[in-house]
Every structure is written in C-alpha cells, then in structure tokens.
XYZ file of C-alpha atoms in Angstrom:
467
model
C 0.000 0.000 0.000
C 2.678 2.797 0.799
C 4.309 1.934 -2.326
C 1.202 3.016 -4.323
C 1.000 5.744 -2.145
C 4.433 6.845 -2.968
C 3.453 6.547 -6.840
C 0.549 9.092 -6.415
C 1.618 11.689 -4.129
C 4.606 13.693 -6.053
C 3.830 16.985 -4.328
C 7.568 18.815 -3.583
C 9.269 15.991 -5.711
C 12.122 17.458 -7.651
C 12.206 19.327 -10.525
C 12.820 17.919 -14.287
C 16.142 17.338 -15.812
C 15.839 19.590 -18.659
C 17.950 22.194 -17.062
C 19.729 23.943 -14.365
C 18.312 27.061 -14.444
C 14.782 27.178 -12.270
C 11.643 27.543 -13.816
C 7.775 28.913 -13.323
C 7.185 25.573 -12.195
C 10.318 25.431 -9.571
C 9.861 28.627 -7.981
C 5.888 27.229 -7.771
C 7.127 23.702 -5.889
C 9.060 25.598 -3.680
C 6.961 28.491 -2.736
C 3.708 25.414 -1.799
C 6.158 24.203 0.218
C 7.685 27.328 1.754
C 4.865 29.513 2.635
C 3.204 27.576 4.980
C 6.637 26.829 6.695
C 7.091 30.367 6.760
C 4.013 31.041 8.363
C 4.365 28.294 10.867
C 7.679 29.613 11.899
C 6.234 33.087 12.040
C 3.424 31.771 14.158
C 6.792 30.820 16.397
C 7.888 33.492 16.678
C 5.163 34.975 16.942
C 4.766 33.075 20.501
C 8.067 34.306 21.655
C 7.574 38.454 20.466
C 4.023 38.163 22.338
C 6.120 36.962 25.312
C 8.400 39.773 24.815
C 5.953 42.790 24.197
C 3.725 41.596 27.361
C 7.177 41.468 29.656
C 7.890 44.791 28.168
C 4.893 46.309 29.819
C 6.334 45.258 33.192
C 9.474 47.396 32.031
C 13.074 46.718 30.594
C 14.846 45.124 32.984
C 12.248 42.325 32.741
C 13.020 42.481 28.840
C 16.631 42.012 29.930
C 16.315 39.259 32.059
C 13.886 37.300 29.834
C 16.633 37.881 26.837
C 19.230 36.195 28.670
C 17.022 33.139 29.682
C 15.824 32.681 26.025
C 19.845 33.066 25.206
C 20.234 30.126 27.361
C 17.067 28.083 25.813
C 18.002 28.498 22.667
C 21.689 27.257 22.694
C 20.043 23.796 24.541
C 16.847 23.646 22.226
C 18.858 23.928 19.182
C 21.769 21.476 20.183
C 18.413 19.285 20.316
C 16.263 20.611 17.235
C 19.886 20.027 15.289
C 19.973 15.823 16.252
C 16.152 15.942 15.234
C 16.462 18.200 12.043
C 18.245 15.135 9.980
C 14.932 13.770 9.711
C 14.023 15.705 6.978
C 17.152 14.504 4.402
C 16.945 10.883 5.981
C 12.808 11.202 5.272
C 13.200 12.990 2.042
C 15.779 10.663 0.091
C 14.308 7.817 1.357
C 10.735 8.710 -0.478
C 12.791 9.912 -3.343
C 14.301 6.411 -3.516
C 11.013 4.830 -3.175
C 11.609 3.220 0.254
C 8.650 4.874 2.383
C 8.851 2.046 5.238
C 12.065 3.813 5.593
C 10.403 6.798 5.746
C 8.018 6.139 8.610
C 10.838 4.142 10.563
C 12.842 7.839 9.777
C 9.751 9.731 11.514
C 9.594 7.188 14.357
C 13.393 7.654 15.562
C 12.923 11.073 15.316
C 10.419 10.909 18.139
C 13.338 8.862 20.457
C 15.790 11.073 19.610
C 13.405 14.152 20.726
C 12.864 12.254 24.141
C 16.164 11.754 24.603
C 17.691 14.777 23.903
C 15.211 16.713 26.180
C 16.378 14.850 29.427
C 19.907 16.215 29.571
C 18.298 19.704 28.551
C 16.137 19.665 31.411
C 19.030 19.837 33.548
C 20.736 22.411 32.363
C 17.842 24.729 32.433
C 17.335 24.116 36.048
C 20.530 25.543 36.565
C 20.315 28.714 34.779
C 20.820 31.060 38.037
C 24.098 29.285 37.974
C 25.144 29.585 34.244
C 24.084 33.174 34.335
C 26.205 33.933 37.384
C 29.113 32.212 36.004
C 29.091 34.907 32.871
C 28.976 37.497 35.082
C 25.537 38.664 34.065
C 24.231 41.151 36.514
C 22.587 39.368 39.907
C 19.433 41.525 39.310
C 18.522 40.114 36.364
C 19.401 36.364 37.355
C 16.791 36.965 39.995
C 13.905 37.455 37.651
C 15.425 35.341 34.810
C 15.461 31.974 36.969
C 11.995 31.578 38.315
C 10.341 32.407 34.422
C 12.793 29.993 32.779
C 11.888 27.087 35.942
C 8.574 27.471 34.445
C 9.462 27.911 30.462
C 11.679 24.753 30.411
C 9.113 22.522 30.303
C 7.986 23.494 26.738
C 11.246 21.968 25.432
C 10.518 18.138 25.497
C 7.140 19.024 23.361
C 8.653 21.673 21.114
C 11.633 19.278 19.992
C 8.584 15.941 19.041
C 6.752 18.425 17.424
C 9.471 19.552 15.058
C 10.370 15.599 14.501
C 6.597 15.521 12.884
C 6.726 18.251 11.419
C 9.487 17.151 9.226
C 7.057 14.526 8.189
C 4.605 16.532 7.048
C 7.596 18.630 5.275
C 8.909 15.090 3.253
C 5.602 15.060 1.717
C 5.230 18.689 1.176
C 2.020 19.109 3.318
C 3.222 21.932 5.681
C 0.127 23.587 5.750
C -1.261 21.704 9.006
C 1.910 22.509 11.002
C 0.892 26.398 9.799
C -2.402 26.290 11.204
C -1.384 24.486 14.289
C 1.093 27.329 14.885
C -1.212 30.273 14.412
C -4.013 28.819 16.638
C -0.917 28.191 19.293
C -0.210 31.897 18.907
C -3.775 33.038 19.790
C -3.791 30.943 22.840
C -0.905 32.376 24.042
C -1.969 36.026 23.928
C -4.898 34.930 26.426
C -2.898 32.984 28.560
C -0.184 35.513 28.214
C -2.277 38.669 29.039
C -4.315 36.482 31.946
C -1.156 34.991 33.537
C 0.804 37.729 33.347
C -1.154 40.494 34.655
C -3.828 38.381 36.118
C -6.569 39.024 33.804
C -9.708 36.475 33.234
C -9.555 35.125 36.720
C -6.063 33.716 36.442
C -3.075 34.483 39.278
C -1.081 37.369 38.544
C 2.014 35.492 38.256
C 4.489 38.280 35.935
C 7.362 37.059 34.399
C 6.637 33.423 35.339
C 3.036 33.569 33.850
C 4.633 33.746 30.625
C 6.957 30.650 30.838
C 3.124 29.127 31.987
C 1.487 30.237 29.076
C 4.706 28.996 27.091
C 4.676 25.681 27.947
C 0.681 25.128 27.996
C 0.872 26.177 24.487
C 3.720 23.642 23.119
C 2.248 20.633 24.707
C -1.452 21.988 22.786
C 0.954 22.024 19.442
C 2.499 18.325 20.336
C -1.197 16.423 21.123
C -2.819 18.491 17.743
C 0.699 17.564 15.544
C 0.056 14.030 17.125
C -3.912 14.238 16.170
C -3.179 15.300 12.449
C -0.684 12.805 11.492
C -2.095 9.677 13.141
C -5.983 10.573 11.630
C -5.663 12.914 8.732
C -5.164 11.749 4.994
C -3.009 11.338 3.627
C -0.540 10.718 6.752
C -2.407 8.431 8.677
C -1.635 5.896 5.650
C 1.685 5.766 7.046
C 0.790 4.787 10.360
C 3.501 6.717 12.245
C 2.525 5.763 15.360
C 2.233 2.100 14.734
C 4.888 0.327 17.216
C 6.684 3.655 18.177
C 8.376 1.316 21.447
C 10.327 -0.578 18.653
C 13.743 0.584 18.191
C 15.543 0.790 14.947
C 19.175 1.523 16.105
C 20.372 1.885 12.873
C 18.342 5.083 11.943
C 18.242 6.222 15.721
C 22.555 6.037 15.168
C 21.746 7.642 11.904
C 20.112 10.442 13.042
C 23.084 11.572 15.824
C 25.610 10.743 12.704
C 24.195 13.440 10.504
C 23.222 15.573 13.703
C 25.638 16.511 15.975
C 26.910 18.607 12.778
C 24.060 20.410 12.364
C 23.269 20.964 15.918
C 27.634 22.627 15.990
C 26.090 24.521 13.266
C 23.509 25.708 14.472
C 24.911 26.334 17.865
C 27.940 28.588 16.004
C 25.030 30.844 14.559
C 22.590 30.768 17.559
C 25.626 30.511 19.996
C 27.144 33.970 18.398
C 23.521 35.336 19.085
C 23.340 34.046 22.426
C 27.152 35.184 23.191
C 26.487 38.674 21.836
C 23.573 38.933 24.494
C 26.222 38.078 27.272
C 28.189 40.930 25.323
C 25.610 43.285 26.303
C 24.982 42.386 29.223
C 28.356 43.264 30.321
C 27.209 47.098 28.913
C 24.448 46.838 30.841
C 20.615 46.616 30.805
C 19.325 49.047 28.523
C 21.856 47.913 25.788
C 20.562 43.915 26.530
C 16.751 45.666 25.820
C 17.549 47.303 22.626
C 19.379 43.893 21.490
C 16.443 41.690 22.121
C 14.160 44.558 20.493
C 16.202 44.648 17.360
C 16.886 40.859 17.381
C 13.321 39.763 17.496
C 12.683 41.918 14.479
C 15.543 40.467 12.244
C 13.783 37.039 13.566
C 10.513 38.009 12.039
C 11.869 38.358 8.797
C 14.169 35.718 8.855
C 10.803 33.748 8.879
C 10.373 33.651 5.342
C 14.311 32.353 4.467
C 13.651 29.371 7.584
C 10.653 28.007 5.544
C 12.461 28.347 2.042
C 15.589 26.691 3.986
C 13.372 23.395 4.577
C 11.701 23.384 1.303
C 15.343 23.214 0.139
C 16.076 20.231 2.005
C 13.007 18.209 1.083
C 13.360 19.558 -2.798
C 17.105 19.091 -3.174
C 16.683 16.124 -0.902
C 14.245 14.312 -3.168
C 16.551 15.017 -6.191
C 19.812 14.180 -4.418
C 17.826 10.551 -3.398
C 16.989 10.522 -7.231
C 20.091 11.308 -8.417
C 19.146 14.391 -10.642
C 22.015 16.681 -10.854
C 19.980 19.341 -12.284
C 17.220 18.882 -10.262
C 19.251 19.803 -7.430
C 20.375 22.917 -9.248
C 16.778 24.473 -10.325
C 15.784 23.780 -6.263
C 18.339 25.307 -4.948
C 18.461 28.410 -7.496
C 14.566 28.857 -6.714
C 15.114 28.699 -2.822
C 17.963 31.029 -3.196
C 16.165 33.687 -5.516
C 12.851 33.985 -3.288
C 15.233 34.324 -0.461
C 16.757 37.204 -1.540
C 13.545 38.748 -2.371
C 11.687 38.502 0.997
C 15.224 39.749 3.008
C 15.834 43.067 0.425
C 11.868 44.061 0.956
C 12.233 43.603 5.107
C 15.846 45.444 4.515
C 13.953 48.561 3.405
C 11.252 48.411 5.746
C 13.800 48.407 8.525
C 15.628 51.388 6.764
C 12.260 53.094 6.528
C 11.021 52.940 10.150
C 12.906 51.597 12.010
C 11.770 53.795 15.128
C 8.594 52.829 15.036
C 9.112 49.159 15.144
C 11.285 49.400 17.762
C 8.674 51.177 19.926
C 6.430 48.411 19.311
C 8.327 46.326 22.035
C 8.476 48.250 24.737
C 5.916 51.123 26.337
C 7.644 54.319 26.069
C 5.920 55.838 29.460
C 8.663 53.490 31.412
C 11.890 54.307 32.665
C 14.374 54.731 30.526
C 12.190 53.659 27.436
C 13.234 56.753 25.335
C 17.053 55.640 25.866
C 16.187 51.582 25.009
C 14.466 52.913 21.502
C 17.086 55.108 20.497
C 19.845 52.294 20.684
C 17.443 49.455 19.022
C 17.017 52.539 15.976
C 20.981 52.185 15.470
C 21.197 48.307 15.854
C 17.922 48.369 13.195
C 19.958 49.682 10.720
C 23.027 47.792 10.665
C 20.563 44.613 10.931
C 19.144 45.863 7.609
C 21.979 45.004 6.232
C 23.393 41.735 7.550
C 19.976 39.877 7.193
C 20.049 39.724 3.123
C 22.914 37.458 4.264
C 21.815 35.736 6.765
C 18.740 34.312 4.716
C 21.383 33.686 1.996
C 23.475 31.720 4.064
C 20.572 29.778 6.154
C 19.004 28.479 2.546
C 22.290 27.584 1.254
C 22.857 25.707 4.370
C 19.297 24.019 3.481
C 20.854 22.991 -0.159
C 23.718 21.326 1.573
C 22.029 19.611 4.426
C 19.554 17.811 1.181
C 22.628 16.522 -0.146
C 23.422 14.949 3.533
C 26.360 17.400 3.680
C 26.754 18.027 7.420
C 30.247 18.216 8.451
C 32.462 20.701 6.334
C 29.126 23.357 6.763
C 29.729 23.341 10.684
C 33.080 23.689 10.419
C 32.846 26.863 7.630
C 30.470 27.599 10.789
C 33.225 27.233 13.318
C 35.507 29.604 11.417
C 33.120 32.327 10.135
C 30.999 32.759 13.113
C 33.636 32.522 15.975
C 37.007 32.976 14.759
C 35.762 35.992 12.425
C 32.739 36.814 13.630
C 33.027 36.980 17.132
C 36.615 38.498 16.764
C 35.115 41.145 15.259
C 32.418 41.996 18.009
C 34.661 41.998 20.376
C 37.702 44.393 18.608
C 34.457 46.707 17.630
C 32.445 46.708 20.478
C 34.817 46.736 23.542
C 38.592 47.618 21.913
C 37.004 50.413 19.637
C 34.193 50.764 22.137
C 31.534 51.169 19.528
C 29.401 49.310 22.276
C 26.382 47.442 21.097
C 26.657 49.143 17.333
C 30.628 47.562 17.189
C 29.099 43.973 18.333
C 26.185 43.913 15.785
C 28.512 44.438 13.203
C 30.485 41.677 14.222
C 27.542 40.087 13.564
C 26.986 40.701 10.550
C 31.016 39.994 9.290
C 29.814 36.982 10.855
C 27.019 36.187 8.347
C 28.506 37.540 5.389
C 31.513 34.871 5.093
C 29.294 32.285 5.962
C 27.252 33.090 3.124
C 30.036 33.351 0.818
C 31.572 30.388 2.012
C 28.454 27.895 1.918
C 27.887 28.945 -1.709
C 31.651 28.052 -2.879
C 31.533 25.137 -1.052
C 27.420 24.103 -2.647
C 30.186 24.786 -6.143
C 31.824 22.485 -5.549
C 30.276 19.748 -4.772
C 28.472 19.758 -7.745
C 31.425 19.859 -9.592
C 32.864 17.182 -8.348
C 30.356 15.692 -6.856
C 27.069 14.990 -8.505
C-alpha cells in the first residue's frame, strides 16, 4: 500500500532534468512548500515576540532578564532541534528512492531522539541562576530570569517531538497543518499571556513566570494536535507513524546523531554567536541587553520567510539528491535562493524606513528609561538591515547542503566564520574600539557575510565534483 501511495503523491518531488536554471514551475514547488513553513515559523515566533511585548509592559529590565534566559534556551533547544532536524534529508531521500517504510521508521526515531535529547536539557535549564552567574551577568537580572525559565523549560521536550513531525509533514510537502497548528498556538498564548501575566480572566497574577506558563501550555497543545493530524488525517495516517513507536531501529536512531551533531555545531555557532552577543551586552548593561532583544526579534521576524524556504530546500534538493538528478538539485536550490533574496531586500527597506517605530512596538515608552532603550534598538535596526540579506542567503544555502546529507564541512565553515571571524570582530568593535552594542552587531553581521560566501563556494563544488 505505501508503495502506491508513494506513486501518487509527487507533491515537492524534484524538478525535471531539462535544465539547471529554475523555472515557473520550480519557484511554484518551492513556494507550496515554503509559505506555509514560513508562516508556521512566524506563528513561532510569533509566541516568543508576544512573550516579549507583554514582559515589556512590566518594564526593561524584565526584557533584559527574559533575553538572557531565552539566550540560554536556545543554545540547549537547538543542540536538540539540530539531532532531530536530519529527519528531513533521511525522510526525504528515502521517499525519493522509493523506500517509504524507511520513511516512517525515519519519523519514528525522530520521536526517540526528541525524548532523549530533552532529558539532559532539562538539567541544564534548572541551573540557569548558575550559568548566568558564572558569565557574570548582573545578579538583578538572574533573579527574575530563573523563576520564568523554571517554568518555560518545560515546553522543550514538546517543542523538539513536534518539530520531529513536522518534518514529516515537510517530506511530503504538506506543511500547511503545522501552519495552522502554529497560528491557533499563537492566539492561545496572547490569552494565557495577558491572563497569567497580569492576572486578567480570573487567572493568578504570576508576571514574568506567567509567561513561561502560558509557554509551555501552548507547546504541549501544538504536540497532542501535531500528534492528532498525522495519526488521523489523509493522507498521513496511511503511514501509520505511530504504529509500534516502542520498537527501536538503532540503525536510523545512530543515523540520526551521525548526521546531527553537525548540524546541531552549526547551528549552535550561529545561535551561539547570538546568544554570546547577548552576554556581550549584558556586560554594557541593561538598557543595551533591551535594545538587542528589540532589534533581534525583528531580524527574527523576517528571517521567517528564508527558515521556511531553507526546509523546502532540504526536502526539494533532498528528493533530487535521493533521485540522483544533478539538475534537479540545481533548479531547487536556485529557486530557494532567488525567493530568499527577495523577501530579506523588501524587510531590509522596511527596517531602513522605520525603524523607530518598530522598535517602539516592544516596549511602552511611558517606562523608565524607554526613550534611551528605543534610540539604541534605531541604530542596531539599521546595521541589521543590512546583515539579514545574508543571513537568509546563508541559512538556505545551508538548506541545499544539508539535502545533499552534507553536514560536516558546513559546521566547520560555521566554526571559522561565526567565531574565529565573527566573534573576533564583536569583540575588537564593540569593547577595543568601544563602539558598544553598534561595534558587536557588526560583528555580527562579518559573521554572516563569510558564511554566506563560504556555503555557496563550497554548494560549487560539490556539484562539480560531486554529482
């Protein structure tokens, strides 16, 4: 029966071999595939900026604090979401092989591997007071970082087995659920958000640690309706997912940490500069760790759009790297790389435009020293304007590598660009210079640019040589 299956359901398979150079039809396959993505990751983030905008009302050393728990979340969620994430090549080039048993056993292990990375990750978390401490981060903020993130933790386990299915639905290019899933999680956690924070609709008024509530009440919502549309809805229930999940397949679970621990160094180089630049400013101080986290969360919104055309990458150049169609893997990757570019110039100019009024979207300007946090976020704004045409350039062309199950020389061009260069940078700009938090963005963003350049030489060559 799945074989049939995989005869009649084609949607995201790769393009034709009649050329390299994308077509109508490419940029069409990838945009069914991406927009929904998009959306669902927006819907993420989405979560995370209502977070942020509701703790800003409380005033921005609460902003500060919640910045540098999130700092800490993300390095451990995405050391996770990167041992997960090889689901999507393993699912992909397994369907375009014609193997889907291989598929669902693909899906399966990515569940294990979810519950398994999420114990150690626990533990860390509980012991944020003490990471934070041991940067030096000021004792202030630890105090009202520890008890949200004691509460916000708990959304990790869920968050990381609802990504694993989601790359399901992503192998047969039916994101849309995972879209809608994501944007009626957002609206749930405005009302549980504005009731647990301020104590609105009966609910305890519980501040910073209402939101890590509303948080993890929302991601275990997302996990049972991810769960409810892929064991019941056509077409996945024909793959029965679900069907003897307790039997191990220590191959593919091996698998899975093979390809993974790559992508989750990658990721952590990227996410890790991030994180390390928020440490950076918190050794300025507290209004310059508000404006980061105002003008971060803005680049994230529009880095939305590249995340989505990143994973339609890997299932579309996935499929034609399983297929072995050399131009295939060409036309996706062009067509990923081109709407990329698009969506990151448009929010480049929007940034240039206003930024002052998107910055005073996070924060009420009525608090103390508002006026101060806006002004700063203005001038970090710009300079994100520019680094973030790279940053979706290099994200998609990481995409386009991880389809053709290259995971190792990526994290190490990581290694090099992000830390070596990168971070170099922030540091000799923001504290030897002292250009403060406008000297470490732009370490940032020397950060980004090499990668960029680098993942495309090295995408070159390996169809040179390669394919």
């Amino acid at each position: 029966m799945l074989q049939r299956l995989e005869k009649t359901n084609r949607t995201g398979q790769s393009p034709s071999k009649k050329g390299r150079r994308p077509g109508a039809e490419d940029f069409h396959a990838t945009f069914k595939i991406a927009w929904p993505l998009s959306l669902s990751y927006l819907g993420q983030m989405a979560i995370g900026i209502t977070d942020v905008i509701m703790i800003g009302r409380l005033g921005p050393n609460q902003i500060a604090a919640g910045s540098l728990a999130i700092a800490v979340y993300l390095i451990v969620f995405l050391f996770a979401l990167g041992i997960v994430l090889p689901a999507t090549p393993l699912a992909s080039q397994a369907r375009g092989a014609k193997q889907p048993r291989q598929m669902r056993r693909v899906i399966r292990q990515g569940l294990w591997v979810a519950v398994t990375m999420a114990i150690p990750g626990y533990f860390v978390l509980w012991h944020i007071d003490d990471i934070l401490l041991l940067l030096r981060q000021s004792p202030d903020l630890v105090a009202l970082s520890a008890p949200y993130m004691h509460f916000f933790m708990w959304s990790l386990l869920p968050a990381i087995a609802y990504v694993a299915l989601r790359c399901f639905l992503i192998t047969l290019g039916h994101p849309t659920a995972a879209m809608l899933i994501m944007w009626g999680a957002v609206a749930v956690n405005i009302v549980l958000d504005y009731g647990l924070i301020f104590g609105n609709f009966g609910l305890p008024e519980m501040g910073m640690r209402g939101a890590g509530v509303a948080s993890t009440i929302v991601n275990i919502l997302m996990l049972l309706a991810m769960i409810a549309v892929t064991a019941f809805r056509k077409p996945f229930r024909r793959y029965r997912i679900f069907a003897r999940i307790w039997r191990p397949d220590w191959q593919t679970y091996r698998n899975f940490f093979a390809m993974g621990w790559p992508i989750s160094l990658q990721l952590l180089m990227e996410e890790g500069l991030f994180s390390a630049a928020t440490m950076l400013m918190g050794l300025l101080g507290p209004r310059e760790v508000a404006a980061h986290a105002i003008a971060l969360n803005l680049t994230s919104i529009s880095f939305m759009g590249s995340i989505g055309l990143a994973d339609a990458a890997v299932a579309r150049v996935g499929y034609a790297f399983g297929a072995k169609d050399g131009n295939g893997i060409h036309r996706a990757a062009y067509a990923a790389l081109v709407l990329s570019l698009c969506i990151m110039v448009t929010s480049a100019i929007i940034f240039l435009a206003i930024p002052d009024r998107l910055a005073a979207v996070f924060i009420d300007p009525g608090t103390a020293n508002a006026p101060q946090v806006i002004l700063l976020a203005v001038s970090l704004i710009t300079v994100a304007a520019v680094f973030q045409i790279f940053d979706g350039l290099q994200l998609v062309m990481s995409g386009i590598l991880h389809g053709m199950s290259d995971m190792k020389v990526p994290t190490l061009i990581a290694v090099v660009t992000y830390w070596v260069f990168g971070m170099s940078v922030a540091v000799l700009f923001g504290f030897v210079f002292e250009w403060g938090a406008v000297g470490i963005w732009w370490g940032l963003a020397t950060g980004l640019v090499l990668t960029a350049l680098a993942f495309s030489l090295r995408f070159r060559y390996l169809t040179r040589n390669r394919i």
